[in-house]
XYZ file of C-alpha atoms in Angstrom:
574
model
C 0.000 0.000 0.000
C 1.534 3.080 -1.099
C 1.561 6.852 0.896
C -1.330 7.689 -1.145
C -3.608 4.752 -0.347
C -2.814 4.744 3.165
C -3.699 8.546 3.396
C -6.981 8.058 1.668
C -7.986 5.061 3.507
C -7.078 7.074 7.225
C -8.787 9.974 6.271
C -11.915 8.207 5.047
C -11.843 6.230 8.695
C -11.336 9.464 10.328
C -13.823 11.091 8.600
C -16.105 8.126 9.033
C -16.388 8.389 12.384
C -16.528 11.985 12.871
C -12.876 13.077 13.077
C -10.927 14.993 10.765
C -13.836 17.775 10.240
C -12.421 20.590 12.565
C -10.689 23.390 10.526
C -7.503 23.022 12.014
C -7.577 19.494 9.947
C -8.680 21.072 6.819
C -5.037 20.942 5.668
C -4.914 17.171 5.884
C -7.963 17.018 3.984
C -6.454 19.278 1.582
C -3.077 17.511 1.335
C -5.231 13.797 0.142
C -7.497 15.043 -2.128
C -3.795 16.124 -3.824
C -2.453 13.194 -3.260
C -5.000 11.077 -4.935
C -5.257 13.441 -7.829
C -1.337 13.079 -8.094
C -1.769 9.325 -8.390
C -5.185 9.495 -10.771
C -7.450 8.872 -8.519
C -9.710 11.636 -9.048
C -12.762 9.620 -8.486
C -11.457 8.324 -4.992
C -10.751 12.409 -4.684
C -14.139 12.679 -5.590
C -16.103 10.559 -2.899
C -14.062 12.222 -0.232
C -15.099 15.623 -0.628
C -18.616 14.149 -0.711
C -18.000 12.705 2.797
C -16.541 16.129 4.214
C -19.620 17.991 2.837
C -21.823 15.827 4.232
C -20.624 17.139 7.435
C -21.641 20.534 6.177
C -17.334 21.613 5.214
C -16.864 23.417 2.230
C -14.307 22.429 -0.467
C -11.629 24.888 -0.685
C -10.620 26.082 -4.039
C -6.887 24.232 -3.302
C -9.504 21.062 -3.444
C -11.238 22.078 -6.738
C -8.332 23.343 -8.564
C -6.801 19.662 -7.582
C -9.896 18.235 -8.911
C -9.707 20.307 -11.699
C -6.455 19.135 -12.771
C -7.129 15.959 -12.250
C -10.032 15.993 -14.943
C -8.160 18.221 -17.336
C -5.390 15.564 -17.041
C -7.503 12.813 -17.904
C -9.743 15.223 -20.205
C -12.681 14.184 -18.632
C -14.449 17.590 -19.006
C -18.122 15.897 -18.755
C -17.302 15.211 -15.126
C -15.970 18.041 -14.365
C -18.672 19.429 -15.243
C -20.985 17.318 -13.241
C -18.688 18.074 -9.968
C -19.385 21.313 -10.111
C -23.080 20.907 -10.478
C -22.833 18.562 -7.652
C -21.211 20.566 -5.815
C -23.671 23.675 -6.478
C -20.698 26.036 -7.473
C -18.726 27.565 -9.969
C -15.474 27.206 -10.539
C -12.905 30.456 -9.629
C -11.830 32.010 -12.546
C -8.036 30.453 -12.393
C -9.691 27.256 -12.077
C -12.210 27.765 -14.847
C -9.808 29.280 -17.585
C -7.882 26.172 -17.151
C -10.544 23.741 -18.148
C -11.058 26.155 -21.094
C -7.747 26.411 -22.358
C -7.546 22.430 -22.150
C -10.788 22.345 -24.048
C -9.107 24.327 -26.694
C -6.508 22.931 -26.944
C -7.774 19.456 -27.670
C -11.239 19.730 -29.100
C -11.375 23.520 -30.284
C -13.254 26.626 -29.283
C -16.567 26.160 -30.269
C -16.775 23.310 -27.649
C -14.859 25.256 -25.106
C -17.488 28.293 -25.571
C -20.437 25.925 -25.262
C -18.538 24.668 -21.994
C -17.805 28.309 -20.703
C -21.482 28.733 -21.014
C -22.754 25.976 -18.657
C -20.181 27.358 -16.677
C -21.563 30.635 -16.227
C -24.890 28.971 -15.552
C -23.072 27.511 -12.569
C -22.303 31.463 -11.390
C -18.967 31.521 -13.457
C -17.608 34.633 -13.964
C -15.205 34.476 -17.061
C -12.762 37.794 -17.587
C -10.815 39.019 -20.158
C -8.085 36.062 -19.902
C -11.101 33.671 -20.715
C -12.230 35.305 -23.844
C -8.421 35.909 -23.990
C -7.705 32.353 -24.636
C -10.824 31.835 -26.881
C -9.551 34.805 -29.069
C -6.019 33.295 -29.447
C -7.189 29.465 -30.419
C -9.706 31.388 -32.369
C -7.107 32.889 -34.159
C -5.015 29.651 -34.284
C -8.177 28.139 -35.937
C -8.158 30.668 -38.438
C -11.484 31.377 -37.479
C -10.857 35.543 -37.305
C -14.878 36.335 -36.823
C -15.070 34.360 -34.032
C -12.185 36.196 -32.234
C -13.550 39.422 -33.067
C -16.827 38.365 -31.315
C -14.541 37.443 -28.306
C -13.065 40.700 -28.267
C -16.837 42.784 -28.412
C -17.599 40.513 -25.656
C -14.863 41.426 -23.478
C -15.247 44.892 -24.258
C -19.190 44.985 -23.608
C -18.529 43.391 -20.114
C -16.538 46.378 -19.368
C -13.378 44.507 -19.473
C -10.016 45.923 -21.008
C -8.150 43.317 -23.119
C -5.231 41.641 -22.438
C -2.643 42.662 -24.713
C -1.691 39.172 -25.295
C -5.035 39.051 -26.825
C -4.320 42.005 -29.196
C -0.601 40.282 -30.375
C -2.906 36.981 -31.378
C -5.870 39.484 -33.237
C -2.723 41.374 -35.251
C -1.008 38.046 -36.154
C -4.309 36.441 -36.980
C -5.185 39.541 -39.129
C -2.096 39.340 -40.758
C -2.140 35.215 -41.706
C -5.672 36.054 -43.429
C -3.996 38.824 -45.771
C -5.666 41.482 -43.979
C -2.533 44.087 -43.493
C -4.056 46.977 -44.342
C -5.986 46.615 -41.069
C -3.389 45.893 -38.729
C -2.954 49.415 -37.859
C -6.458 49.442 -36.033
C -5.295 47.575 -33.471
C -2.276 50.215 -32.530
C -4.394 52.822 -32.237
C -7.011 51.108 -30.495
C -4.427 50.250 -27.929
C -3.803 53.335 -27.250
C -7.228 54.472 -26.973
C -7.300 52.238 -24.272
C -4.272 52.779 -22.033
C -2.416 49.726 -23.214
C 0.849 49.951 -24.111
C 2.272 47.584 -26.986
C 5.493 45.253 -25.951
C 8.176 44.484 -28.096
C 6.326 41.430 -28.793
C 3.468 43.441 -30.528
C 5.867 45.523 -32.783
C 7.641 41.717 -33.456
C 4.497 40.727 -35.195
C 3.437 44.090 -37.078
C 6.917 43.698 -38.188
C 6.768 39.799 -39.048
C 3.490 40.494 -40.847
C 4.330 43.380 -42.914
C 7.509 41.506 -44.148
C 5.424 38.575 -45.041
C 3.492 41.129 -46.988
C 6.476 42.583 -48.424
C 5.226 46.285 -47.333
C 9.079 47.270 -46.794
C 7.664 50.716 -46.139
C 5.625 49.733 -43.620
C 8.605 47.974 -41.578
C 10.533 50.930 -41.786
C 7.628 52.973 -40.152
C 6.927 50.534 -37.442
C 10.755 50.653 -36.759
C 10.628 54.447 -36.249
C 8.106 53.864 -34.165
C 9.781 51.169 -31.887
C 12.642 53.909 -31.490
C 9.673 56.713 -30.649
C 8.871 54.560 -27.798
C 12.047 53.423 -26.807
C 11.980 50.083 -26.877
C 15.014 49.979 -29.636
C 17.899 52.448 -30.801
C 19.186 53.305 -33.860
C 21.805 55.686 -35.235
C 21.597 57.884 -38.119
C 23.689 55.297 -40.053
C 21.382 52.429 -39.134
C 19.055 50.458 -42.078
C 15.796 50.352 -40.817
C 15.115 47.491 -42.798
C 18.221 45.486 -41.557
C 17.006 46.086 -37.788
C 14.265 45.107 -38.503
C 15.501 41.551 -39.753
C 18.007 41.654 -37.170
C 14.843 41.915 -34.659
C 13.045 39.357 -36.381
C 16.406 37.192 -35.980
C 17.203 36.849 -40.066
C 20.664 37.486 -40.701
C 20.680 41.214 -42.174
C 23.469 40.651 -44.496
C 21.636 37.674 -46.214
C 18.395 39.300 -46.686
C 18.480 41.996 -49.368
C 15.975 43.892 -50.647
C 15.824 44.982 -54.269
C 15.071 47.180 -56.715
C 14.634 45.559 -59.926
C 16.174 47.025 -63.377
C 16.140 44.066 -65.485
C 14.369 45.302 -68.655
C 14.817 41.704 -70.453
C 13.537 39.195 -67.810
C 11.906 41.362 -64.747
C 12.714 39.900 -61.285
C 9.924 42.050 -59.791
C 7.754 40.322 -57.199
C 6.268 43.816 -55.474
C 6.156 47.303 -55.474
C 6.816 49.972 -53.021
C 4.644 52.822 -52.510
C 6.249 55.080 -55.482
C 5.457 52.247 -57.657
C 9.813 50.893 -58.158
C 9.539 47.256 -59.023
C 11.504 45.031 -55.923
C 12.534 41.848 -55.513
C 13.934 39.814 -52.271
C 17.596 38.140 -53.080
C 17.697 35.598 -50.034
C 16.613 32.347 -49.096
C 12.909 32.690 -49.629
C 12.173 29.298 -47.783
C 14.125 30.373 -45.037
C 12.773 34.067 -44.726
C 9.457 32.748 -44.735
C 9.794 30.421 -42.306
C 11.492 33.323 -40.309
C 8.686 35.159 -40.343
C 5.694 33.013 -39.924
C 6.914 31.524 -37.260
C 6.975 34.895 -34.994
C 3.395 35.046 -36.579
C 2.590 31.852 -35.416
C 4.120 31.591 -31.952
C 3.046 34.999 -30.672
C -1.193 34.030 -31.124
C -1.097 31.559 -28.361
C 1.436 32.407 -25.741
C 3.748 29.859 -24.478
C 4.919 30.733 -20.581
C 7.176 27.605 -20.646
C 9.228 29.080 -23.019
C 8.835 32.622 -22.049
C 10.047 31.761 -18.475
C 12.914 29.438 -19.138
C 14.299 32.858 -21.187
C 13.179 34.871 -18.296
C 15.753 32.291 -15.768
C 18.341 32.973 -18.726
C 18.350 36.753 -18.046
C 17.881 36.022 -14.326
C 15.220 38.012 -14.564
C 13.735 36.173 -11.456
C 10.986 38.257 -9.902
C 9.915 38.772 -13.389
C 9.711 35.007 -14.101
C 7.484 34.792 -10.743
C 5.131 37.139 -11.489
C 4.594 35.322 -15.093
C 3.751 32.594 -13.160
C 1.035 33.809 -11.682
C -0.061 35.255 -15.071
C 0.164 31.351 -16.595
C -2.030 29.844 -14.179
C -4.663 32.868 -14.919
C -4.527 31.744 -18.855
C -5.275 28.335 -17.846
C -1.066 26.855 -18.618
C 0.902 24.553 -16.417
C 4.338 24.566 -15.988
C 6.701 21.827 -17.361
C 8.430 20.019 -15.242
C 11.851 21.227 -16.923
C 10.815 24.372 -16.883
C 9.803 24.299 -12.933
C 12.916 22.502 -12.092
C 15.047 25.571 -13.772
C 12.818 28.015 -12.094
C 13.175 26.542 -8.473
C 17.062 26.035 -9.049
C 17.135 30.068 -10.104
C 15.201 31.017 -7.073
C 17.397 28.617 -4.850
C 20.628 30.510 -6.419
C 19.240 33.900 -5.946
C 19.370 36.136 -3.029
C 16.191 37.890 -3.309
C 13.250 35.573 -4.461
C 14.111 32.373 -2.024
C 10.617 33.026 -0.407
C 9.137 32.378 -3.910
C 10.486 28.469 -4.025
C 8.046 28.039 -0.801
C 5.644 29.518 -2.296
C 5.676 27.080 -5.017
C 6.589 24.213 -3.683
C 3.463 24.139 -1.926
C 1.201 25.435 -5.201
C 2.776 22.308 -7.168
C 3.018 19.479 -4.971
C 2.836 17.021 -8.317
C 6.025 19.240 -9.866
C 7.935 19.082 -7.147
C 7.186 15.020 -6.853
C 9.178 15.030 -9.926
C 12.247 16.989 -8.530
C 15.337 15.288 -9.482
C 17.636 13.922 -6.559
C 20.264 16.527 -7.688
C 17.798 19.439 -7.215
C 16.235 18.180 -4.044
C 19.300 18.245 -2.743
C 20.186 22.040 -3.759
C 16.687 22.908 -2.350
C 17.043 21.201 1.066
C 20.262 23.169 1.297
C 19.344 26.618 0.146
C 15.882 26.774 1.774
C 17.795 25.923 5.339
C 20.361 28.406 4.343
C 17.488 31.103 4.118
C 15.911 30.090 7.563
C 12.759 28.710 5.572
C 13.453 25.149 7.422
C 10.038 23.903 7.786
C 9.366 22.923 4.008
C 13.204 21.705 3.671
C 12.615 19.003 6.347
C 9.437 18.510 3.890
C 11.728 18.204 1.155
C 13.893 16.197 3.061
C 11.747 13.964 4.258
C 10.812 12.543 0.936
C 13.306 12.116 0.074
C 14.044 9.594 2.622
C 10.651 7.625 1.782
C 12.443 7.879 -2.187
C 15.553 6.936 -0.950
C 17.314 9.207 -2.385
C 21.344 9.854 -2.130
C 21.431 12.400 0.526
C 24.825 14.624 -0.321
C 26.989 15.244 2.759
C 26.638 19.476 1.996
C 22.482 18.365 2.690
C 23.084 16.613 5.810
C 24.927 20.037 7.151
C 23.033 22.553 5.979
C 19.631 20.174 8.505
C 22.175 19.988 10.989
C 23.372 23.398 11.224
C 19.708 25.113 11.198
C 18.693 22.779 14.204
C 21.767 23.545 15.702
C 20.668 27.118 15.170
C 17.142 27.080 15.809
C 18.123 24.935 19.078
C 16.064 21.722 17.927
C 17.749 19.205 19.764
C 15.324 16.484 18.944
C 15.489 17.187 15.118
C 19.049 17.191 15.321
C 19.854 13.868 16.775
C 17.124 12.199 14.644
C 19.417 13.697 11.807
C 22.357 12.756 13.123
C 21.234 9.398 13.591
C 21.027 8.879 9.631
C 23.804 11.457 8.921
C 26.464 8.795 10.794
C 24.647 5.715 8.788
C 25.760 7.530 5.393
C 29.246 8.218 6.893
C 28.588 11.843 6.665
C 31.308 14.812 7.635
C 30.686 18.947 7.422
C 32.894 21.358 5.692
C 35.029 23.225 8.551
C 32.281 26.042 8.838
C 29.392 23.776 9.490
C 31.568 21.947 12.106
C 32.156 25.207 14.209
C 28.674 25.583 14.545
C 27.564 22.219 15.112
C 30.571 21.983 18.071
C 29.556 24.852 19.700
C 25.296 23.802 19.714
C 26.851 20.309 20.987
C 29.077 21.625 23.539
C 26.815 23.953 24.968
C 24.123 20.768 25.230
C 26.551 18.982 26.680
C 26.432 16.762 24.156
C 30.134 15.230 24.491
C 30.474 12.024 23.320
C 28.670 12.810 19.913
C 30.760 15.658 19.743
C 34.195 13.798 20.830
C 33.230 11.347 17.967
C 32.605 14.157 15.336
C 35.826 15.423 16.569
C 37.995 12.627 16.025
C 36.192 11.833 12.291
C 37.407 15.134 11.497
C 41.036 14.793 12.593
C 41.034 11.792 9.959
C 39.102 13.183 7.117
C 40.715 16.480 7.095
C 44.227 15.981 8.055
C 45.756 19.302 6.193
C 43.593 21.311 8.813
C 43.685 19.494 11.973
C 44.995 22.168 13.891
C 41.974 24.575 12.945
C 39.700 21.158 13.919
C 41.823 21.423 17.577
C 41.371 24.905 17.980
C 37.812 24.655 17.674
C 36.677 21.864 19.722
C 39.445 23.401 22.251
C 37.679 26.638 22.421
C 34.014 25.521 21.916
C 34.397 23.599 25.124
C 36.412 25.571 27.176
C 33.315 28.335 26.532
C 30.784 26.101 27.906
C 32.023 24.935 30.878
C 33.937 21.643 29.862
C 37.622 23.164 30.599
C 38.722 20.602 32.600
C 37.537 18.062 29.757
C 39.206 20.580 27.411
C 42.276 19.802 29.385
C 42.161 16.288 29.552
C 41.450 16.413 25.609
C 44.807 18.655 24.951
C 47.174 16.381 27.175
C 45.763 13.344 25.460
C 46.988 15.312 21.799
C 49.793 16.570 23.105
C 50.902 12.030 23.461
C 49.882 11.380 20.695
C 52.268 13.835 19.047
C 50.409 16.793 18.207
C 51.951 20.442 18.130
C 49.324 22.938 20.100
C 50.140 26.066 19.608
C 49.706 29.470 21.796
C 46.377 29.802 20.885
C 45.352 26.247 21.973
C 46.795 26.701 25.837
C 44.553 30.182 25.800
C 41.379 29.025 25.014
C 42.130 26.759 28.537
C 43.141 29.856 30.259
C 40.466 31.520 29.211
C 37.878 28.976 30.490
C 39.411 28.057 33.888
C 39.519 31.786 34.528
C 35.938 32.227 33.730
C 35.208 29.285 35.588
C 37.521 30.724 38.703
C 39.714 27.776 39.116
C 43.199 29.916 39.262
C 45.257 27.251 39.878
C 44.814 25.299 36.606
C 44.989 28.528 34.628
C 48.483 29.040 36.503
C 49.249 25.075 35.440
C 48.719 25.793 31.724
C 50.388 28.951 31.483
C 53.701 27.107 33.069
C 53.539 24.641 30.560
C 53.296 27.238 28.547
C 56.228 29.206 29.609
C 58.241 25.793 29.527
C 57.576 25.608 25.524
C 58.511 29.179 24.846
C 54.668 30.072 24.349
C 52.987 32.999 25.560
C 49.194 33.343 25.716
C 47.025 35.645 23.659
C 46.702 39.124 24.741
C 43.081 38.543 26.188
C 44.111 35.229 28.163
C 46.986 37.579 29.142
C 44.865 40.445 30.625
C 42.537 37.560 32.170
C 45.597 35.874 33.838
C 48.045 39.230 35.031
C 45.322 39.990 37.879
C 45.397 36.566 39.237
C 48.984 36.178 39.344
C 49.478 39.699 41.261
C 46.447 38.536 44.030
C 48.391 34.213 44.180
C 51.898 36.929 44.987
C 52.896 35.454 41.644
C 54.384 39.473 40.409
C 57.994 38.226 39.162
C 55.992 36.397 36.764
C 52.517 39.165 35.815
C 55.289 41.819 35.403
C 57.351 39.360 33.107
C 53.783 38.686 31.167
C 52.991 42.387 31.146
C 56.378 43.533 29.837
C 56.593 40.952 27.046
C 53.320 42.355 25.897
C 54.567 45.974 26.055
C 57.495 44.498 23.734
C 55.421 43.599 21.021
C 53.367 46.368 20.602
């Protein structure tokens, strides 16, 4: 029986016998009715939310957008449809305009209005994305009157268009030979407010060269500098921007004027009426071209957000997010992974991989181990420890390689949120994989343990690190020496040093003054005095803090021959 099975069948026993319906345990209703549409099991999804409304709960939109998904997956649209009748509600708008755009997408718009109108029966309120989406397959179709009804629609229901939806109307003019008109929809964008992206001027630009009005390009380009979305010196072609924009090769794409008297080359005319003629690779160029046409009616966020991650253009890329789920798009699971690895890299958006870790539980199922490990890390690294002991812990139920940089980074933030519990359950499987920090993470991990009095875990990280790292072991010394002697484990400190010092380890300075520091602080004089005579025996002298520590206790023990010996030394070096 697998995670998803046993969750269903708890929940159903829980419910069953009137547990599991206080709000507080909405979130465990929530987190099965994902589950089973992760796994298919939308009909199993299905019967549970009966149960909980029985008991007079309401389904929370997290529950129907599951459900949602789940249908769309399976394209089931019928009971979809019949859920939400069921149910007595509509759908929320993000919810709805994904069943739409799915219903485009595979059977075609004149189903997925007929759809959007039971919907509306239900109390669904479509916006401009809706009809946005309708106009763009519309225009895919090639059915142009149809989007134009889309468009009087949105703009009798008071709504102002998406521009995305404007980009798809000009391209879709522009397939059907209908140029002339593609002006209209400039101006009408700026009746409106709405400014056109560089995306708009790529398809008036696309469209007029597939129309071969050269003068036109060179007007829209003039335009494009107007607004300042390009630049271009006094010594720039227009016309070779423009298939520089367009991503020809200017050089290869010539435009010509034809004076051929014997066999004409001319193939169009410019607005005096001079016979021209392209010299390029016509195939090419007009695969160029229709192309942008074609790829700018129906927008694809995969795409656009896996060049947003390539510009780093992070908080950017979130925000488009959002905007795909409104037009009814899912992300890829490529496109999710780059997107969570470019949040976990980046400084300022780290509270945005939360955020959609927990929107996409089904994407992040499909993490790779290598990224699962970079999240665990980062998201402890950013205090957001919670959802990478999530993380973390499914890994485990995957079995998963857990990387040795993973184990620290879980270590360190219990260490550092003092979660002594969480970090000796992680220890526990952290020694099983043989694991070992970096230098930093031990430092911190020694001092939590010390202070815990945690010695004989600590002793035993202690000595693992002598061996692994044997090019830094007196670094390794100098911290366990210190961390204890802060925490009130000088004596052990002592024992510790003695025990290095047999087996032929050099202790420098530093070493004898974290113990004088300690027994000082601790008040036992005497052993301070021992260690600073050993100390004098090797030629060492303590640090200048130890020193200051140790002067005043050698004046009040009648010791002065050797604080005025101390105190001048010091006075030497400085």
């Amino acid at each position: 029986m697998n995670e998803t099975q046993l969750a269903f069948r708890v929940f159903m026993d829980m419910v069953e016998i009137g547990l599991g319906m206080s709000r507080e345990e909405m979130g465990i209703f929530e987190n099965v009715i994902q589950l089973l549409c992760r796994d298919g099991k939308v009909q199993d999804a299905r019967n549970l939310v009966r149960k909980v409304i029985a008991f007079g709960m309401e389904p929370s939109n997290l529950v129907l957008d599951a459900i949602a998904s789940g249908y769309c997956d399976k394209k089931d649209y019928d009971d979809f449809l019949s859920f939400f009748v069921e149910m007595n509600c509509a759908p929320d708008v993000v919810v709805g305009n994904k069943i739409i755009f799915s219903l485009c997408r595979n059977f075609g718009t004149e189903r997925a209005n007929l759809f959007m109108q039971e919907l509306e029966h239900l109390g669904f309120i479509a916006d401009e994305i809706t009809f946005g989406i309708l106009i763009a397959w519309s225009c895919r179709e090639g059915k142009l009157k149809n989007a134009f009804v889309y468009l009087s629609e949105v703009l009798s229901r008071s709504h102002k268009p998406d521009i995305r939806s404007y980009n798809a109307l000009i391209s879709g003019v522009f397939k059907e030979g209908m140029w002339k008109h593609a002006r209209e929809f400039l101006h009408e964008m700026d009746d409106k407010g709405i400014s056109p992206n560089m995306l708009t001027f790529r398809v008036l630009l696309a469209g007029y060269c597939k129309a071969r009005q050269f003068d036109e390009v060179a007007v829209i380009v003039g335009e494009m500098v107007d607004r300042g979305l390009i630049q271009l010196s006094s010594l720039d072609d227009p016309l070779s921007k423009a298939f520089k924009i367009l991503g020809l090769n200017p050089l290869a794409v010539k435009v010509k004027r034809d004076n051929n008297l014997g066999f004409p080359k001319t193939e169009f005319y410019d607005n005096l009426g001079n016979g021209l003629f392209l010299e390029t690779d016509l195939d090419e160029y007009e695969k160029v071209v229709t192309g942008v046409l074609q790829d700018s009616i129906i927008p694809d966020f995969n795409s656009l957000l896996i060049q947003e991650c390539g510009h780093g253009n992070f908080k950017a890329a979130l925000v488009m997010v959002d905007e795909m789920a409104r037009w009814g798009q899912e992300l890829s699971s490529p496109v999710f992974t780059a997107l969570v690895k470019g949040l976990g890299a980046s400084h300022c958006c780290i509270k945005g991989i939360a955020s959609l870790l927990e929107k996409m539980p089904k994407l992040t199922d499909q993490l790779d181990q290598e990224t699962l490990n970079f999240l665990v890390q980062a998201l402890n690294k950013r205090g957001i420890t919670h959802k990478a002991r999530l993380l973390f812990d499914g890994m485990l139920q995957k079995r998963l390689k857990i990387k040795n940089e993973t184990y620290t980074a879980l270590i360190t933030g219990f260490c550092k949120e003092g979660n002594l519990r969480g970090l000796l359950d992680c220890w526990k499987l952290a020694q099983a994989d043989k694991w070992l920090p970096d230098l930093k993470g031990y430092k911190v991990i020694m001092g939590y343990l010390c202070q815990q009095g945690i010695l004989k875990e600590a002793l035993g990280l202690f000595e693992s690190m002598l061996v692994a790292y044997p090019h830094i072991r007196l670094d390794i010394c100098h911290d366990f020496l210190e961390k204890l002697c802060g925490t009130g484990f000088t004596s052990t400190s002592h024992v510790l040093m003695e025990e290095l010092l047999k087996q032929g380890y050099v202790l420098d300075h530093m070493a004898h003054s974290h113990l004088i520091r300690g027994f000082c602080k601790e008040r036992d004089f005497s052993k301070a005095f021992m260690v600073f005579d050993s100390m004098l025996a090797k030629n060492l002298a303590p640090c200048l803090d130890a020193s200051l520590l140790l002067i005043p206790q050698l004046c009040r023990a009648g010791k002065f021959e050797k604080a005025v010996a101390l105190k001048e030394g010091w006075l030497k070096k400085q």
